[in-house]
CSV table of C-alpha atoms in Angstrom, one decimal:
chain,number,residue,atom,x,y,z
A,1,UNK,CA,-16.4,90.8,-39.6
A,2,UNK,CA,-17.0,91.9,-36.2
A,3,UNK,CA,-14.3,90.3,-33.6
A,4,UNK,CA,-15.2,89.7,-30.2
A,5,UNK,CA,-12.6,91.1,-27.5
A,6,UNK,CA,-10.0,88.8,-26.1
A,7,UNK,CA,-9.5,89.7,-22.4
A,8,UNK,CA,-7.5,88.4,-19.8
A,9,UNK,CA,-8.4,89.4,-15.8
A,10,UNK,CA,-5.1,89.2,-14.1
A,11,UNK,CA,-3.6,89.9,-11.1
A,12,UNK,CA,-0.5,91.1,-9.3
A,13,UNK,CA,2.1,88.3,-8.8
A,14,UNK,CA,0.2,85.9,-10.6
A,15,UNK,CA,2.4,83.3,-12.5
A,16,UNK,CA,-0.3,81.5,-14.9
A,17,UNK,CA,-1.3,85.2,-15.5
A,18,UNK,CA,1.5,85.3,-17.1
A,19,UNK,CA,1.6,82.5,-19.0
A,20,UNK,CA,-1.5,83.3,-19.9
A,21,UNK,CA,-0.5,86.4,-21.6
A,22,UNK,CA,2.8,84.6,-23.5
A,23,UNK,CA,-0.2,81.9,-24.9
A,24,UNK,CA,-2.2,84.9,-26.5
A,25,UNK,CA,1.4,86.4,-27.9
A,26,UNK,CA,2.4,82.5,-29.0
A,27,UNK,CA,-0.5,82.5,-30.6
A,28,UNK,CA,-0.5,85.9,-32.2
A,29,UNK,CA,-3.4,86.9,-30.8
A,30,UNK,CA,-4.7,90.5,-29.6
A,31,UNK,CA,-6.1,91.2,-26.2
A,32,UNK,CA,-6.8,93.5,-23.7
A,33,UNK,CA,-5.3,93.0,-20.2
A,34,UNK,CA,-7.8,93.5,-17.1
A,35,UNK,CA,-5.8,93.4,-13.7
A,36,UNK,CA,-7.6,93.5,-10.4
A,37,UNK,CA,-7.6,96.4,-8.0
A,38,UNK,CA,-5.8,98.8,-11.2
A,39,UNK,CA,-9.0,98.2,-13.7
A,40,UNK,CA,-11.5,96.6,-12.0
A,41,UNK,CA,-12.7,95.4,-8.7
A,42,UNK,CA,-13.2,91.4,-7.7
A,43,UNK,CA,-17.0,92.0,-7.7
A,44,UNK,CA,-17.0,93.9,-11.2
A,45,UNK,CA,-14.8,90.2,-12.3
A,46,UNK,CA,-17.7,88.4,-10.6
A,47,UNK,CA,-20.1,90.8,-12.1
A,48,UNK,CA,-19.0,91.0,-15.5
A,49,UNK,CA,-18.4,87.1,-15.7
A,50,UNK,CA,-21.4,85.7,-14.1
A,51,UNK,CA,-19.5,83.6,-11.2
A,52,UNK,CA,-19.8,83.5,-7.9
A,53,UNK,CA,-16.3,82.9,-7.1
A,54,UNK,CA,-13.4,83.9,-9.1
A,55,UNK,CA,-9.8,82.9,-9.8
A,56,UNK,CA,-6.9,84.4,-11.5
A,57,UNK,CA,-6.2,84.4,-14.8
A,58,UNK,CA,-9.8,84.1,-16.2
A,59,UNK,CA,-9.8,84.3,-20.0
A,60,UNK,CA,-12.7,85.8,-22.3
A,61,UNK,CA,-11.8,84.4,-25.8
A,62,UNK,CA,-14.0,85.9,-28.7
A,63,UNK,CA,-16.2,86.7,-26.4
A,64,UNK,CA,-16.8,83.7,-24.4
A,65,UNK,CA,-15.3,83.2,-20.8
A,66,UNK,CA,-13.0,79.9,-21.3
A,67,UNK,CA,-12.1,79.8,-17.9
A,68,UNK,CA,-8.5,79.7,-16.8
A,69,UNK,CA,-5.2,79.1,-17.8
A,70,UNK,CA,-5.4,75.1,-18.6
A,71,UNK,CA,-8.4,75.5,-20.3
A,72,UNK,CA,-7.2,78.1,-22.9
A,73,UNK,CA,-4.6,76.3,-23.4
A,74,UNK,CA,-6.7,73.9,-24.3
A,75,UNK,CA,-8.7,75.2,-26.1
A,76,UNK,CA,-5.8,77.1,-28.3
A,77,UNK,CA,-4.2,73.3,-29.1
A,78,UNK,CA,-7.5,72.1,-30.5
A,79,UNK,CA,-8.0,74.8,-32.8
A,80,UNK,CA,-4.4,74.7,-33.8
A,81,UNK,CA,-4.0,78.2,-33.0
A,82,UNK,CA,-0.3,77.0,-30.7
């Protein structure tokens, strides 16, 4: 089956990026690590996710922006996945 990417947009000195990173590794899940200003710009974020204002972490979870932190988190205890 075809997976969807798991991407996380981070930035430099970002706490809850992190944590956001140690959820995916919790959960055993693969991702790809997007950090402002070394991969890609604030506007490419906006761009690429649709929004008009951005903040930091924002999680794309099989292919579907979650949002941020707290709502990965979430999202990862309903499903059972931490």
């Amino acid at each position: 089956s075809f997976l969807m990417p798991n991407i996380i947009y981070t930035m430099k000195g970002c706490h809850y990026c992190n944590l956001a990173r140690e959820l995916f590794e919790r959960a055993d899940i693969d991702y790809v690590e997007m950090k402002l200003d070394r991969d890609i710009t604030k506007e490419e974020v906006k761009d690429t996710l649709q929004k008009d204002t951005v903040t930091f972490p924002q999680i794309v979870f099989e292919g579907r922006n979650v949002g941020g932190l707290v709502d990965a988190a979430k999202l990862f205890q309903e499903r059972g996945l931490v």
